PDB file of C-alpha atoms in Angstrom:
ATOM      1  CA  MET A   1      85.822  66.882  81.084  1.00 70.00           C
ATOM      2  CA  GLU A   2      89.346  67.976  80.131  1.00 94.00           C
ATOM      3  CA  LEU A   3      92.319  66.024  81.454  1.00 96.00           C
ATOM      4  CA  LYS A   4      93.381  68.878  83.738  1.00 96.00           C
ATOM      5  CA  GLU A   5      89.958  68.873  85.376  1.00 96.00           C
ATOM      6  CA  LYS A   6      90.076  65.083  85.724  1.00 97.00           C
ATOM      7  CA  ILE A   7      93.478  65.277  87.412  1.00 98.00           C
ATOM      8  CA  LEU A   8      92.226  67.953  89.812  1.00 97.00           C
ATOM      9  CA  ALA A   9      89.082  65.981  90.655  1.00 97.00           C
ATOM     10  CA  THR A  10      91.034  62.751  91.197  1.00 98.00           C
ATOM     11  CA  ALA A  11      93.711  64.463  93.277  1.00 97.00           C
ATOM     12  CA  MET A  12      91.077  66.163  95.414  1.00 95.00           C
ATOM     13  CA  HIS A  13      89.360  62.833  96.051  1.00 94.00           C
ATOM     14  CA  LEU A  14      92.593  61.011  96.935  1.00 96.00           C
ATOM     15  CA  PHE A  15      93.939  63.848  99.094  1.00 95.00           C
ATOM     16  CA  TRP A  16      90.643  63.906 100.963  1.00 90.00           C
ATOM     17  CA  GLU A  17      90.673  60.158 101.548  1.00 91.00           C
ATOM     18  CA  TYR A  18      94.351  59.603 102.385  1.00 91.00           C
ATOM     19  CA  GLY A  19      95.951  62.968 103.135  1.00 90.00           C
ATOM     20  CA  LEU A  20      98.377  65.061 101.105  1.00 94.00           C
ATOM     21  CA  ARG A  21     101.547  63.247 102.113  1.00 92.00           C
ATOM     22  CA  ARG A  22     100.416  59.683 101.413  1.00 94.00           C
ATOM     23  CA  VAL A  23      99.175  60.348  97.874  1.00 96.00           C
ATOM     24  CA  SER A  24     101.857  60.295  95.186  1.00 97.00           C
ATOM     25  CA  ILE A  25     101.898  61.365  91.549  1.00 98.00           C
ATOM     26  CA  ASN A  26     102.047  57.645  90.711  1.00 98.00           C
ATOM     27  CA  ASP A  27      98.810  57.068  92.627  1.00 98.00           C
ATOM     28  CA  ILE A  28      97.035  59.803  90.689  1.00 98.00           C
ATOM     29  CA  CYS A  29      98.371  58.616  87.325  1.00 98.00           C
ATOM     30  CA  SER A  30      97.428  55.035  88.126  1.00 98.00           C
ATOM     31  CA  GLU A  31      93.912  56.059  89.097  1.00 97.00           C
ATOM     32  CA  LEU A  32      93.497  57.950  85.820  1.00 97.00           C
ATOM     33  CA  ARG A  33      95.497  55.482  83.715  1.00 97.00           C
ATOM     34  CA  VAL A  34      97.717  58.206  82.297  1.00 97.00           C
ATOM     35  CA  SER A  35     101.503  58.369  82.109  1.00 97.00           C
ATOM     36  CA  LYS A  36     103.642  60.543  84.368  1.00 97.00           C
ATOM     37  CA  LYS A  37     104.865  62.289  81.219  1.00 97.00           C
ATOM     38  CA  THR A  38     101.277  63.307  80.470  1.00 97.00           C
ATOM     39  CA  PHE A  39     100.801  64.447  84.054  1.00 98.00           C
ATOM     40  CA  TYR A  40     103.944  66.601  83.986  1.00 98.00           C
ATOM     41  CA  SER A  41     102.826  68.217  80.743  1.00 97.00           C
ATOM     42  CA  ILE A  42      99.982  69.750  82.774  1.00 97.00           C
ATOM     43  CA  PHE A  43     101.434  70.130  86.283  1.00 98.00           C
ATOM     44  CA  LYS A  44     105.161  70.595  86.777  1.00 97.00           C
ATOM     45  CA  SER A  45     105.164  69.078  90.286  1.00 97.00           C
ATOM     46  CA  LYS A  46     103.038  67.741  93.114  1.00 98.00           C
ATOM     47  CA  SER A  47     103.313  71.161  94.750  1.00 97.00           C
ATOM     48  CA  SER A  48     101.837  72.914  91.720  1.00 98.00           C
ATOM     49  CA  LEU A  49      99.016  70.353  91.709  1.00 98.00           C
ATOM     50  CA  ILE A  50      98.292  71.022  95.378  1.00 98.00           C
ATOM     51  CA  GLU A  51      98.233  74.773  94.701  1.00 98.00           C
ATOM     52  CA  ALA A  52      95.743  74.238  91.860  1.00 97.00           C
ATOM     53  CA  VAL A  53      93.543  72.004  94.030  1.00 96.00           C
ATOM     54  CA  LEU A  54      93.491  74.589  96.825  1.00 95.00           C
ATOM     55  CA  GLU A  55      92.692  77.373  94.377  1.00 95.00           C
ATOM     56  CA  GLN A  56      89.764  75.360  93.038  1.00 94.00           C
ATOM     57  CA  ILE A  57      88.514  74.674  96.573  1.00 90.00           C
ATOM     58  CA  ARG A  58      88.671  78.378  97.456  1.00 90.00           C
ATOM     59  CA  HIS A  59      86.866  79.345  94.259  1.00 88.00           C
ATOM     60  CA  SER A  60      84.140  76.755  94.826  1.00 85.00           C
ATOM     61  CA  LYS A  61      83.745  77.726  98.475  1.00 79.00           C
ATOM     62  CA  TYR A  62      83.363  81.435  97.859  1.00 77.00           C
ATOM     63  CA  HIS A  63      81.162  80.911  94.808  1.00 74.00           C
ATOM     64  CA  LYS A  64      78.681  79.280  97.198  1.00 72.00           C
ATOM     65  CA  PHE A  65      78.723  82.464  99.273  1.00 76.00           C
ATOM     66  CA  GLU A  66      77.642  84.723  96.406  1.00 77.00           C
ATOM     67  CA  ILE A  67      74.851  87.013  97.551  1.00 84.00           C
ATOM     68  CA  GLU A  68      71.790  87.379  95.343  1.00 79.00           C
ATOM     69  CA  GLU A  69      70.412  90.881  94.845  1.00 73.00           C
ATOM     70  CA  ASN A  70      67.178  90.238  96.744  1.00 78.00           C
ATOM     71  CA  ASP A  71      68.671  88.223  99.629  1.00 88.00           C
ATOM     72  CA  ASN A  72      67.832  89.368 103.140  1.00 96.00           C
ATOM     73  CA  ILE A  73      71.373  89.632 104.475  1.00 97.00           C
ATOM     74  CA  ILE A  74      70.534  88.329 107.952  1.00 97.00           C
ATOM     75  CA  GLU A  75      68.737  85.301 106.511  1.00 95.00           C
ATOM     76  CA  TYR A  76      71.689  84.748 104.162  1.00 94.00           C
ATOM     77  CA  VAL A  77      74.206  84.736 107.040  1.00 94.00           C
ATOM     78  CA  ILE A  78      72.078  82.413 109.186  1.00 93.00           C
ATOM     79  CA  ALA A  79      71.769  79.951 106.274  1.00 90.00           C
ATOM     80  CA  GLY A  80      75.528  80.032 105.683  1.00 87.00           C
ATOM     81  CA  SER A  81      76.226  79.518 109.364  1.00 87.00           C
ATOM     82  CA  THR A  82      73.840  76.555 109.507  1.00 84.00           C
ATOM     83  CA  ALA A  83      75.661  74.944 106.581  1.00 80.00           C
ATOM     84  CA  LEU A  84      78.991  75.527 108.349  1.00 76.00           C
ATOM     85  CA  ARG A  85      77.785  73.809 111.519  1.00 73.00           C
ATOM     86  CA  HIS A  86      76.534  70.828 109.530  1.00 70.00           C
ATOM     87  CA  ARG A  87      80.031  70.244 108.149  1.00 66.00           C
ATOM     88  CA  VAL A  88      81.432  69.426 111.584  1.00 58.00           C
ATOM     89  CA  LYS A  89      81.429  65.701 110.736  1.00 51.00           C
ATOM     90  CA  ASP A  90      84.245  66.358 108.242  1.00 55.00           C
ATOM     91  CA  ASN A  91      86.487  68.077 110.799  1.00 57.00           C
ATOM     92  CA  ASP A  92      88.844  65.097 111.229  1.00 57.00           C
ATOM     93  CA  LYS A  93      89.627  64.972 107.525  1.00 63.00           C
ATOM     94  CA  HIS A  94      89.976  68.749 107.367  1.00 69.00           C
ATOM     95  CA  ALA A  95      92.398  68.589 110.290  1.00 70.00           C
ATOM     96  CA  GLN A  96      94.576  65.927 108.620  1.00 77.00           C
ATOM     97  CA  ILE A  97      94.830  67.864 105.356  1.00 85.00           C
ATOM     98  CA  TYR A  98      95.519  71.061 107.309  1.00 83.00           C
ATOM     99  CA  PHE A  99      98.286  69.298 109.267  1.00 86.00           C
ATOM    100  CA  ASP A 100      99.903  67.824 106.144  1.00 91.00           C
ATOM    101  CA  LEU A 101      99.794  71.141 104.324  1.00 94.00           C
ATOM    102  CA  LYS A 102     101.276  73.091 107.225  1.00 92.00           C
ATOM    103  CA  LYS A 103     104.033  70.558 107.963  1.00 94.00           C
ATOM    104  CA  TYR A 104     105.116  69.427 104.496  1.00 96.00           C
ATOM    105  CA  TYR A 105     104.169  72.393 102.304  1.00 97.00           C
ATOM    106  CA  PRO A 106     104.601  75.464 104.558  1.00 97.00           C
ATOM    107  CA  ALA A 107     104.963  78.026 101.746  1.00 97.00           C
ATOM    108  CA  ILE A 108     101.777  76.776 100.059  1.00 97.00           C
ATOM    109  CA  PHE A 109     100.044  76.692 103.436  1.00 95.00           C
ATOM    110  CA  ASP A 110     100.966  80.320 104.185  1.00 96.00           C
ATOM    111  CA  GLN A 111      99.730  81.500 100.789  1.00 97.00           C
ATOM    112  CA  HIS A 112      96.515  79.491 101.149  1.00 94.00           C
ATOM    113  CA  ILE A 113      95.783  81.028 104.545  1.00 92.00           C
ATOM    114  CA  LYS A 114      96.562  84.500 103.191  1.00 94.00           C
ATOM    115  CA  SER A 115      94.154  83.992 100.282  1.00 95.00           C
ATOM    116  CA  ILE A 116      91.408  82.665 102.564  1.00 91.00           C
ATOM    117  CA  LYS A 117      91.833  85.645 104.879  1.00 92.00           C
ATOM    118  CA  GLN A 118      91.567  88.116 102.002  1.00 94.00           C
ATOM    119  CA  ASN A 119      88.501  86.390 100.544  1.00 92.00           C
ATOM    120  CA  THR A 120      86.857  86.246 103.966  1.00 91.00           C
ATOM    121  CA  GLU A 121      87.479  89.915 104.697  1.00 95.00           C
ATOM    122  CA  ASP A 122      86.102  90.914 101.287  1.00 94.00           C
ATOM    123  CA  LEU A 123      82.962  88.865 102.002  1.00 94.00           C
ATOM    124  CA  ILE A 124      82.569  90.398 105.472  1.00 96.00           C
ATOM    125  CA  ILE A 125      82.766  93.947 104.109  1.00 97.00           C
ATOM    126  CA  ASN A 126      80.236  93.054 101.414  1.00 95.00           C
ATOM    127  CA  ILE A 127      77.836  91.620 104.014  1.00 96.00           C
ATOM    128  CA  LEU A 128      78.181  94.658 106.282  1.00 97.00           C
ATOM    129  CA  GLU A 129      77.631  97.130 103.445  1.00 97.00           C
ATOM    130  CA  ILE A 130      74.561  95.235 102.213  1.00 96.00           C
ATOM    131  CA  GLY A 131      73.187  95.053 105.761  1.00 97.00           C
ATOM    132  CA  ILE A 132      73.536  98.818 106.120  1.00 98.00           C
ATOM    133  CA  ALA A 133      71.959  99.419 102.691  1.00 97.00           C
ATOM    134  CA  GLN A 134      69.011  97.172 103.645  1.00 97.00           C
ATOM    135  CA  GLY A 135      68.466  99.184 106.813  1.00 98.00           C
ATOM    136  CA  LEU A 136      69.242  96.211 109.071  1.00 98.00           C
ATOM    137  CA  PHE A 137      72.740  97.088 110.327  1.00 99.00           C
ATOM    138  CA  ARG A 138      73.884 100.176 112.197  1.00 98.00           C
ATOM    139  CA  THR A 139      75.135 103.020 110.038  1.00 98.00           C
ATOM    140  CA  ASP A 140      77.785 103.986 112.604  1.00 98.00           C
ATOM    141  CA  LEU A 141      79.690 100.680 112.406  1.00 98.00           C
ATOM    142  CA  ASP A 142      83.461 100.986 112.062  1.00 98.00           C
ATOM    143  CA  LEU A 143      83.685  98.744 108.993  1.00 98.00           C
ATOM    144  CA  PRO A 144      87.490  98.258 108.897  1.00 97.00           C
ATOM    145  CA  LEU A 145      87.611  97.240 112.578  1.00 97.00           C
ATOM    146  CA  MET A 146      84.461  95.134 112.304  1.00 98.00           C
ATOM    147  CA  LYS A 147      86.005  93.298 109.349  1.00 97.00           C
ATOM    148  CA  VAL A 148      89.129  92.443 111.366  1.00 96.00           C
ATOM    149  CA  PHE A 149      87.112  91.498 114.460  1.00 97.00           C
ATOM    150  CA  VAL A 150      84.832  89.078 112.610  1.00 96.00           C
ATOM    151  CA  SER A 151      87.657  87.595 110.519  1.00 94.00           C
ATOM    152  CA  GLU A 152      89.903  86.933 113.519  1.00 94.00           C
ATOM    153  CA  LEU A 153      87.023  85.548 115.564  1.00 94.00           C
ATOM    154  CA  TYR A 154      85.934  82.964 113.011  1.00 90.00           C
ATOM    155  CA  SER A 155      89.483  81.987 112.042  1.00 87.00           C
ATOM    156  CA  SER A 156      90.133  80.849 115.623  1.00 90.00           C
ATOM    157  CA  LEU A 157      86.829  79.089 116.359  1.00 88.00           C
ATOM    158  CA  ALA A 158      87.777  75.548 115.369  1.00 78.00           C
ATOM    159  CA  THR A 159      91.114  75.621 117.215  1.00 82.00           C
ATOM    160  CA  TYR A 160      89.590  77.104 120.368  1.00 89.00           C
ATOM    161  CA  ALA A 161      86.648  74.697 120.338  1.00 84.00           C
ATOM    162  CA  GLN A 162      88.943  71.686 119.948  1.00 79.00           C
ATOM    163  CA  ALA A 163      91.412  72.835 122.632  1.00 87.00           C
ATOM    164  CA  ASN A 164      88.652  73.536 125.166  1.00 92.00           C
ATOM    165  CA  LYS A 165      86.391  70.605 124.237  1.00 89.00           C
ATOM    166  CA  ILE A 166      83.501  72.899 123.295  1.00 90.00           C
ATOM    167  CA  PRO A 167      81.170  71.731 120.501  1.00 88.00           C
ATOM    168  CA  PHE A 168      82.064  73.607 117.322  1.00 85.00           C
ATOM    169  CA  SER A 169      78.387  74.200 116.501  1.00 86.00           C
ATOM    170  CA  ARG A 170      77.920  75.885 119.882  1.00 91.00           C
ATOM    171  CA  MET A 171      80.896  78.172 119.226  1.00 91.00           C
ATOM    172  CA  VAL A 172      79.508  79.184 115.827  1.00 90.00           C
ATOM    173  CA  MET A 173      76.018  79.905 117.180  1.00 93.00           C
ATOM    174  CA  PHE A 174      77.403  81.968 120.064  1.00 96.00           C
ATOM    175  CA  SER A 175      79.673  83.966 117.745  1.00 96.00           C
ATOM    176  CA  ASP A 176      76.869  84.592 115.250  1.00 95.00           C
ATOM    177  CA  ASP A 177      74.595  85.833 118.011  1.00 97.00           C
ATOM    178  CA  ALA A 178      77.239  88.186 119.417  1.00 97.00           C
ATOM    179  CA  ILE A 179      78.031  89.660 115.997  1.00 98.00           C
ATOM    180  CA  PHE A 180      74.388  90.202 115.065  1.00 98.00           C
ATOM    181  CA  ARG A 181      73.769  91.988 118.364  1.00 98.00           C
ATOM    182  CA  ILE A 182      76.757  94.248 117.687  1.00 98.00           C
ATOM    183  CA  ALA A 183      75.918  94.951 114.040  1.00 98.00           C
ATOM    184  CA  CYS A 184      72.113  95.125 113.948  1.00 99.00           C
ATOM    185  CA  ASN A 185      70.008  98.197 114.533  1.00 98.00           C
ATOM    186  CA  GLU A 186      66.562  97.889 116.137  1.00 98.00           C
ATOM    187  CA  ARG A 187      64.927  96.770 112.893  1.00 98.00           C
ATOM    188  CA  GLY A 188      67.721  94.293 112.297  1.00 98.00           C
ATOM    189  CA  ILE A 189      67.369  92.792 115.773  1.00 98.00           C
ATOM    190  CA  GLU A 190      63.638  92.290 115.200  1.00 98.00           C
ATOM    191  CA  CYS A 191      64.370  90.568 111.887  1.00 98.00           C
ATOM    192  CA  TYR A 192      67.089  88.444 113.488  1.00 98.00           C
ATOM    193  CA  ARG A 193      64.832  87.289 116.330  1.00 97.00           C
ATOM    194  CA  SER A 194      62.033  86.485 113.899  1.00 96.00           C
ATOM    195  CA  LEU A 195      64.351  84.363 111.752  1.00 95.00           C
ATOM    196  CA  LEU A 196      65.695  82.543 114.826  1.00 91.00           C
ATOM    197  CA  ASP A 197      62.158  81.733 115.965  1.00 89.00           C
ATOM    198  CA  LYS A 198      61.389  80.443 112.477  1.00 85.00           C
ATOM    199  CA  ARG A 199      64.557  78.317 112.422  1.00 78.00           C
ATOM    200  CA  ASP A 200      64.000  76.879 115.899  1.00 75.00           C
ATOM    201  CA  SER A 201      60.404  75.928 115.098  1.00 72.00           C
ATOM    202  CA  ILE A 202      61.458  73.709 112.181  1.00 61.00           C
TER     203      ILE A 202
END
């Protein structure tokens, strides 16, 4: 593993454990047993390190969402949603990092959110187009509006669930169900119901 990758991995671990604000360059260098001079030869500042960590997280996250050629798109979305609901236990740590980023690194935060939004909307369009091609989604969907609707809905789920004391997993399941019933044609609805029955029987 190259030193840059080691720094990113160590920073990610420390940020996750202690938050962005509490972790210093000294902490990272001490953990890796490298000098600050060596660190600054790779990253010019803590801000540039944070940007690199966030970029790596986004890349890793969306790599996991790559759609294989033979994937049933409804089954793919249900599997992704199930994985999302199972990550609820990490919400407190996510919230702390989110808070630190927004408060102490607002410019990086804004760019991170912008990048996530763009990646999410690209994924949504891809899913909708594949669903139509597979004969599972309606052909008369307004794709640009559907993209915005789904993106805005999911971006607000965690905040709304927390503010109204609604379980996050319940919010995700409700939203998934509503979107499938909007997007699916008759064949898609049959497939969706069959996959739900299969999931619930496990």
